[in-house]
PDB file of C-alpha atoms in Angstrom:
ATOM      1  CA  UNK A   1       1.034 -78.050  32.821  1.00 48.00           C
ATOM      2  CA  UNK A   2       1.867 -80.815  30.017  1.00 50.00           C
ATOM      3  CA  UNK A   3      -1.900 -81.226  29.167  1.00 49.00           C
ATOM      4  CA  UNK A   4      -1.920 -77.295  28.716  1.00 51.00           C
ATOM      5  CA  UNK A   5       0.556 -77.252  26.479  1.00 53.00           C
ATOM      6  CA  UNK A   6      -0.449 -79.830  24.089  1.00 54.00           C
ATOM      7  CA  UNK A   7      -3.946 -78.577  23.607  1.00 50.00           C
ATOM      8  CA  UNK A   8      -4.273 -74.991  21.940  1.00 52.00           C
ATOM      9  CA  UNK A   9      -5.126 -72.082  24.022  1.00 54.00           C
ATOM     10  CA  UNK A  10      -8.656 -70.362  23.798  1.00 51.00           C
ATOM     11  CA  UNK A  11      -7.284 -67.987  21.219  1.00 51.00           C
ATOM     12  CA  UNK A  12      -7.024 -70.820  19.033  1.00 52.00           C
ATOM     13  CA  UNK A  13      -9.781 -72.984  17.883  1.00 52.00           C
ATOM     14  CA  UNK A  14     -10.029 -76.158  16.076  1.00 51.00           C
ATOM     15  CA  UNK A  15     -11.406 -74.672  12.845  1.00 49.00           C
ATOM     16  CA  UNK A  16      -9.211 -74.710   9.872  1.00 50.00           C
ATOM     17  CA  UNK A  17      -9.110 -71.390   7.799  1.00 52.00           C
ATOM     18  CA  UNK A  18      -8.425 -72.105   4.334  1.00 56.00           C
ATOM     19  CA  UNK A  19      -7.850 -69.821   1.443  1.00 59.00           C
ATOM     20  CA  UNK A  20      -8.239 -71.724  -1.928  1.00 73.00           C
ATOM     21  CA  UNK A  21      -6.499 -70.440  -4.964  1.00 69.00           C
ATOM     22  CA  UNK A  22      -9.792 -69.779  -6.695  1.00 73.00           C
ATOM     23  CA  UNK A  23     -11.198 -67.845  -3.893  1.00 78.00           C
ATOM     24  CA  UNK A  24      -8.118 -65.408  -3.730  1.00 78.00           C
ATOM     25  CA  UNK A  25      -8.182 -65.016  -7.694  1.00 77.00           C
ATOM     26  CA  UNK A  26     -12.239 -63.979  -7.011  1.00 82.00           C
ATOM     27  CA  UNK A  27     -11.363 -61.535  -4.284  1.00 83.00           C
ATOM     28  CA  UNK A  28      -8.405 -60.104  -6.284  1.00 81.00           C
ATOM     29  CA  UNK A  29     -10.608 -59.877  -9.030  1.00 81.00           C
ATOM     30  CA  UNK A  30     -13.360 -57.938  -7.187  1.00 86.00           C
ATOM     31  CA  UNK A  31     -10.889 -55.605  -5.914  1.00 85.00           C
ATOM     32  CA  UNK A  32      -9.466 -54.904  -9.255  1.00 82.00           C
ATOM     33  CA  UNK A  33     -12.763 -54.456 -10.998  1.00 84.00           C
ATOM     34  CA  UNK A  34     -13.288 -51.861  -8.297  1.00 85.00           C
ATOM     35  CA  UNK A  35      -9.973 -49.987  -8.917  1.00 81.00           C
ATOM     36  CA  UNK A  36     -10.539 -50.141 -12.886  1.00 80.00           C
ATOM     37  CA  UNK A  37     -13.586 -48.081 -12.314  1.00 82.00           C
ATOM     38  CA  UNK A  38     -11.792 -45.198 -10.885  1.00 78.00           C
ATOM     39  CA  UNK A  39      -8.814 -45.342 -13.123  1.00 76.00           C
ATOM     40  CA  UNK A  40      -8.763 -43.614 -16.451  1.00 75.00           C
ATOM     41  CA  UNK A  41      -7.132 -44.996 -19.547  1.00 71.00           C
ATOM     42  CA  UNK A  42      -4.642 -42.388 -19.495  1.00 74.00           C
ATOM     43  CA  UNK A  43      -3.695 -43.291 -15.844  1.00 74.00           C
ATOM     44  CA  UNK A  44      -2.645 -46.842 -16.942  1.00 74.00           C
ATOM     45  CA  UNK A  45      -6.007 -48.637 -17.096  1.00 77.00           C
ATOM     46  CA  UNK A  46      -4.359 -51.102 -19.541  1.00 77.00           C
ATOM     47  CA  UNK A  47      -2.116 -52.447 -16.770  1.00 78.00           C
ATOM     48  CA  UNK A  48      -5.357 -53.366 -14.582  1.00 78.00           C
ATOM     49  CA  UNK A  49      -6.905 -55.096 -17.798  1.00 79.00           C
ATOM     50  CA  UNK A  50      -3.991 -57.049 -18.006  1.00 77.00           C
ATOM     51  CA  UNK A  51      -3.470 -58.240 -14.547  1.00 76.00           C
ATOM     52  CA  UNK A  52      -7.385 -59.285 -14.530  1.00 78.00           C
ATOM     53  CA  UNK A  53      -6.699 -61.051 -17.700  1.00 76.00           C
ATOM     54  CA  UNK A  54      -3.700 -62.936 -16.060  1.00 73.00           C
ATOM     55  CA  UNK A  55      -6.166 -63.616 -13.118  1.00 72.00           C
ATOM     56  CA  UNK A  56      -8.777 -65.023 -15.024  1.00 72.00           C
ATOM     57  CA  UNK A  57      -6.259 -67.575 -16.937  1.00 69.00           C
ATOM     58  CA  UNK A  58      -4.890 -70.829 -15.265  1.00 62.00           C
ATOM     59  CA  UNK A  59      -1.315 -71.050 -16.472  1.00 60.00           C
ATOM     60  CA  UNK A  60       0.064 -68.045 -15.544  1.00 55.00           C
ATOM     61  CA  UNK A  61       1.761 -67.576 -11.976  1.00 61.00           C
ATOM     62  CA  UNK A  62       1.029 -65.068  -9.614  1.00 64.00           C
ATOM     63  CA  UNK A  63       4.515 -63.792  -9.423  1.00 73.00           C
ATOM     64  CA  UNK A  64       4.053 -61.400 -12.758  1.00 73.00           C
ATOM     65  CA  UNK A  65       0.679 -60.565 -11.477  1.00 69.00           C
ATOM     66  CA  UNK A  66       2.077 -59.552  -8.009  1.00 76.00           C
ATOM     67  CA  UNK A  67       4.851 -57.743  -9.616  1.00 82.00           C
ATOM     68  CA  UNK A  68       2.646 -55.992 -11.658  1.00 80.00           C
ATOM     69  CA  UNK A  69       0.170 -55.144  -9.057  1.00 80.00           C
ATOM     70  CA  UNK A  70       3.341 -53.944  -6.961  1.00 85.00           C
ATOM     71  CA  UNK A  71       4.157 -51.317  -9.774  1.00 88.00           C
ATOM     72  CA  UNK A  72       0.653 -50.516 -10.118  1.00 86.00           C
ATOM     73  CA  UNK A  73       0.310 -49.567  -6.367  1.00 87.00           C
ATOM     74  CA  UNK A  74       3.648 -47.638  -6.456  1.00 90.00           C
ATOM     75  CA  UNK A  75       2.462 -45.808  -9.441  1.00 89.00           C
ATOM     76  CA  UNK A  76      -1.001 -44.928  -7.752  1.00 88.00           C
ATOM     77  CA  UNK A  77       0.999 -43.714  -4.789  1.00 91.00           C
ATOM     78  CA  UNK A  78       3.351 -41.568  -7.000  1.00 92.00           C
ATOM     79  CA  UNK A  79       0.230 -39.873  -8.661  1.00 91.00           C
ATOM     80  CA  UNK A  80      -1.719 -39.551  -5.181  1.00 92.00           C
ATOM     81  CA  UNK A  81       1.685 -37.480  -3.926  1.00 93.00           C
ATOM     82  CA  UNK A  82       1.438 -35.343  -7.316  1.00 93.00           C
ATOM     83  CA  UNK A  83      -1.905 -34.798  -6.903  1.00 93.00           C
ATOM     84  CA  UNK A  84      -1.834 -33.595  -3.093  1.00 93.00           C
ATOM     85  CA  UNK A  85       1.184 -31.317  -4.250  1.00 93.00           C
ATOM     86  CA  UNK A  86      -0.860 -30.299  -7.223  1.00 95.00           C
ATOM     87  CA  UNK A  87      -3.677 -29.490  -4.831  1.00 94.00           C
ATOM     88  CA  UNK A  88      -1.532 -27.799  -2.175  1.00 94.00           C
ATOM     89  CA  UNK A  89      -0.389 -25.499  -5.202  1.00 95.00           C
ATOM     90  CA  UNK A  90      -3.751 -24.739  -6.429  1.00 95.00           C
ATOM     91  CA  UNK A  91      -4.825 -23.785  -2.960  1.00 95.00           C
ATOM     92  CA  UNK A  92      -1.892 -21.303  -2.441  1.00 95.00           C
ATOM     93  CA  UNK A  93      -2.714 -20.126  -5.920  1.00 96.00           C
ATOM     94  CA  UNK A  94      -6.310 -19.456  -4.825  1.00 95.00           C
ATOM     95  CA  UNK A  95      -5.311 -17.923  -1.910  1.00 96.00           C
ATOM     96  CA  UNK A  96      -3.109 -15.354  -3.718  1.00 96.00           C
ATOM     97  CA  UNK A  97      -5.810 -14.892  -6.573  1.00 96.00           C
ATOM     98  CA  UNK A  98      -8.227 -14.033  -3.719  1.00 96.00           C
ATOM     99  CA  UNK A  99      -5.820 -11.467  -1.902  1.00 96.00           C
ATOM    100  CA  UNK A 100      -5.295 -10.056  -5.338  1.00 97.00           C
ATOM    101  CA  UNK A 101      -9.164  -9.660  -6.195  1.00 97.00           C
ATOM    102  CA  UNK A 102      -9.709  -7.817  -2.863  1.00 97.00           C
ATOM    103  CA  UNK A 103      -6.881  -5.781  -3.234  1.00 96.00           C
ATOM    104  CA  UNK A 104      -7.934  -5.004  -6.727  1.00 97.00           C
ATOM    105  CA  UNK A 105     -11.551  -4.371  -5.280  1.00 96.00           C
ATOM    106  CA  UNK A 106     -10.213  -2.198  -2.637  1.00 97.00           C
ATOM    107  CA  UNK A 107      -8.354  -0.228  -5.242  1.00 96.00           C
ATOM    108  CA  UNK A 108     -11.370   0.187  -7.324  1.00 96.00           C
ATOM    109  CA  UNK A 109     -13.535   1.578  -4.519  1.00 96.00           C
ATOM    110  CA  UNK A 110     -10.834   3.821  -3.562  1.00 96.00           C
ATOM    111  CA  UNK A 111     -10.623   5.163  -7.123  1.00 96.00           C
ATOM    112  CA  UNK A 112     -14.548   5.308  -7.134  1.00 96.00           C
ATOM    113  CA  UNK A 113     -14.502   7.489  -4.157  1.00 96.00           C
ATOM    114  CA  UNK A 114     -11.878   9.510  -5.867  1.00 96.00           C
ATOM    115  CA  UNK A 115     -13.863   9.953  -8.973  1.00 96.00           C
ATOM    116  CA  UNK A 116     -16.842  11.121  -7.079  1.00 96.00           C
ATOM    117  CA  UNK A 117     -14.807  13.685  -5.011  1.00 96.00           C
ATOM    118  CA  UNK A 118     -13.329  15.004  -8.118  1.00 96.00           C
ATOM    119  CA  UNK A 119     -16.896  14.976  -9.826  1.00 96.00           C
ATOM    120  CA  UNK A 120     -18.005  16.988  -6.943  1.00 96.00           C
ATOM    121  CA  UNK A 121     -14.871  19.382  -7.155  1.00 96.00           C
ATOM    122  CA  UNK A 122     -15.716  19.820 -10.713  1.00 97.00           C
ATOM    123  CA  UNK A 123     -19.317  20.842 -10.083  1.00 96.00           C
ATOM    124  CA  UNK A 124     -18.377  23.277  -7.119  1.00 96.00           C
ATOM    125  CA  UNK A 125     -15.577  24.838  -9.564  1.00 96.00           C
ATOM    126  CA  UNK A 126     -18.137  25.189 -12.503  1.00 96.00           C
ATOM    127  CA  UNK A 127     -20.729  26.883 -10.222  1.00 96.00           C
ATOM    128  CA  UNK A 128     -17.718  29.288  -8.879  1.00 96.00           C
ATOM    129  CA  UNK A 129     -16.435  29.790 -12.321  1.00 96.00           C
ATOM    130  CA  UNK A 130     -20.307  30.941 -13.416  1.00 96.00           C
ATOM    131  CA  UNK A 131     -20.708  33.122 -10.194  1.00 96.00           C
ATOM    132  CA  UNK A 132     -17.028  34.711 -11.230  1.00 96.00           C
ATOM    133  CA  UNK A 133     -18.116  35.281 -14.978  1.00 96.00           C
ATOM    134  CA  UNK A 134     -21.722  36.966 -13.441  1.00 96.00           C
ATOM    135  CA  UNK A 135     -19.574  39.197 -11.235  1.00 95.00           C
ATOM    136  CA  UNK A 136     -17.136  39.970 -13.917  1.00 96.00           C
ATOM    137  CA  UNK A 137     -20.260  40.933 -16.499  1.00 96.00           C
ATOM    138  CA  UNK A 138     -21.675  43.223 -13.377  1.00 96.00           C
ATOM    139  CA  UNK A 139     -18.293  44.832 -13.111  1.00 96.00           C
ATOM    140  CA  UNK A 140     -18.123  45.321 -16.815  1.00 95.00           C
ATOM    141  CA  UNK A 141     -21.332  47.065 -16.574  1.00 95.00           C
ATOM    142  CA  UNK A 142     -20.566  49.286 -13.643  1.00 95.00           C
ATOM    143  CA  UNK A 143     -17.246  50.258 -15.259  1.00 95.00           C
ATOM    144  CA  UNK A 144     -18.990  51.463 -18.227  1.00 95.00           C
ATOM    145  CA  UNK A 145     -21.365  53.471 -16.409  1.00 95.00           C
ATOM    146  CA  UNK A 146     -18.675  54.942 -14.314  1.00 95.00           C
ATOM    147  CA  UNK A 147     -17.062  55.535 -17.716  1.00 95.00           C
ATOM    148  CA  UNK A 148     -19.937  57.233 -19.017  1.00 95.00           C
ATOM    149  CA  UNK A 149     -20.560  59.217 -15.889  1.00 95.00           C
ATOM    150  CA  UNK A 150     -16.861  60.276 -15.862  1.00 95.00           C
ATOM    151  CA  UNK A 151     -17.078  61.262 -19.320  1.00 95.00           C
ATOM    152  CA  UNK A 152     -20.141  63.188 -18.661  1.00 94.00           C
ATOM    153  CA  UNK A 153     -18.424  65.143 -15.626  1.00 95.00           C
ATOM    154  CA  UNK A 154     -15.364  65.586 -17.708  1.00 95.00           C
ATOM    155  CA  UNK A 155     -17.636  67.307 -20.580  1.00 94.00           C
ATOM    156  CA  UNK A 156     -19.421  69.401 -17.797  1.00 94.00           C
ATOM    157  CA  UNK A 157     -16.174  70.251 -16.393  1.00 95.00           C
ATOM    158  CA  UNK A 158     -14.440  71.545 -19.754  1.00 95.00           C
ATOM    159  CA  UNK A 159     -17.559  73.493 -20.409  1.00 93.00           C
ATOM    160  CA  UNK A 160     -17.634  75.141 -16.782  1.00 94.00           C
ATOM    161  CA  UNK A 161     -13.635  75.710 -17.323  1.00 94.00           C
ATOM    162  CA  UNK A 162     -14.722  77.203 -20.573  1.00 93.00           C
ATOM    163  CA  UNK A 163     -17.172  79.464 -18.918  1.00 93.00           C
ATOM    164  CA  UNK A 164     -15.113  80.348 -16.011  1.00 93.00           C
ATOM    165  CA  UNK A 165     -12.237  81.499 -18.618  1.00 92.00           C
ATOM    166  CA  UNK A 166     -14.757  83.209 -20.489  1.00 92.00           C
ATOM    167  CA  UNK A 167     -16.190  85.030 -17.392  1.00 93.00           C
ATOM    168  CA  UNK A 168     -12.565  85.904 -16.453  1.00 93.00           C
ATOM    169  CA  UNK A 169     -12.176  87.604 -19.673  1.00 92.00           C
ATOM    170  CA  UNK A 170     -15.090  89.370 -19.265  1.00 92.00           C
ATOM    171  CA  UNK A 171     -14.283  90.478 -15.796  1.00 93.00           C
ATOM    172  CA  UNK A 172     -10.739  91.486 -16.970  1.00 93.00           C
ATOM    173  CA  UNK A 173     -12.331  93.376 -19.964  1.00 91.00           C
ATOM    174  CA  UNK A 174     -14.617  94.998 -17.698  1.00 91.00           C
ATOM    175  CA  UNK A 175     -12.186  95.805 -15.305  1.00 90.00           C
ATOM    176  CA  UNK A 176      -9.647  97.327 -18.167  1.00 91.00           C
ATOM    177  CA  UNK A 177     -12.674  99.488 -19.257  1.00 88.00           C
ATOM    178  CA  UNK A 178     -13.315 100.531 -15.661  1.00 90.00           C
ATOM    179  CA  UNK A 179      -9.699 101.416 -14.942  1.00 89.00           C
ATOM    180  CA  UNK A 180      -9.781 103.529 -18.092  1.00 87.00           C
ATOM    181  CA  UNK A 181     -12.987 105.111 -17.097  1.00 82.00           C
ATOM    182  CA  UNK A 182     -12.107 106.071 -13.483  1.00 75.00           C
TER     183      UNK A 182
END
């Protein structure tokens, strides 16, 4: 048991892992170069440049660099949260806009249907008006013919009545004469 405790277990090895300061700087510089490519000037790119400059120098300690990196990470997290909330807002706005667009398209289709039905109704009404005008014209002609016929019949009646009146007078005259003679 004593021997097992003094020797490292199987998970431990005799190889010493050593990370030198220059290796850490190189790795940090590589990460910062990658981050710098995705960050625009307006988003604080100058901070990354300052951190890279500090890493490339030999006299500045890592405390300021780590503080600046922590601030940069916090800023990026905050911007990521802001971007996600803006993305959600935009998605909601797109959905609302799509709903409004669909409603307007339905309204437009309904209005086009109403317009077509109204046009058909106007065409039908125009045909009916033309037929009624034709009927009125024919009725006016028949009324004019009937008026002429009544006027002719009235004149004929007046002539008949005048003839009848003259015949009555003649009969009365003949009757009086006959009465005188007989």
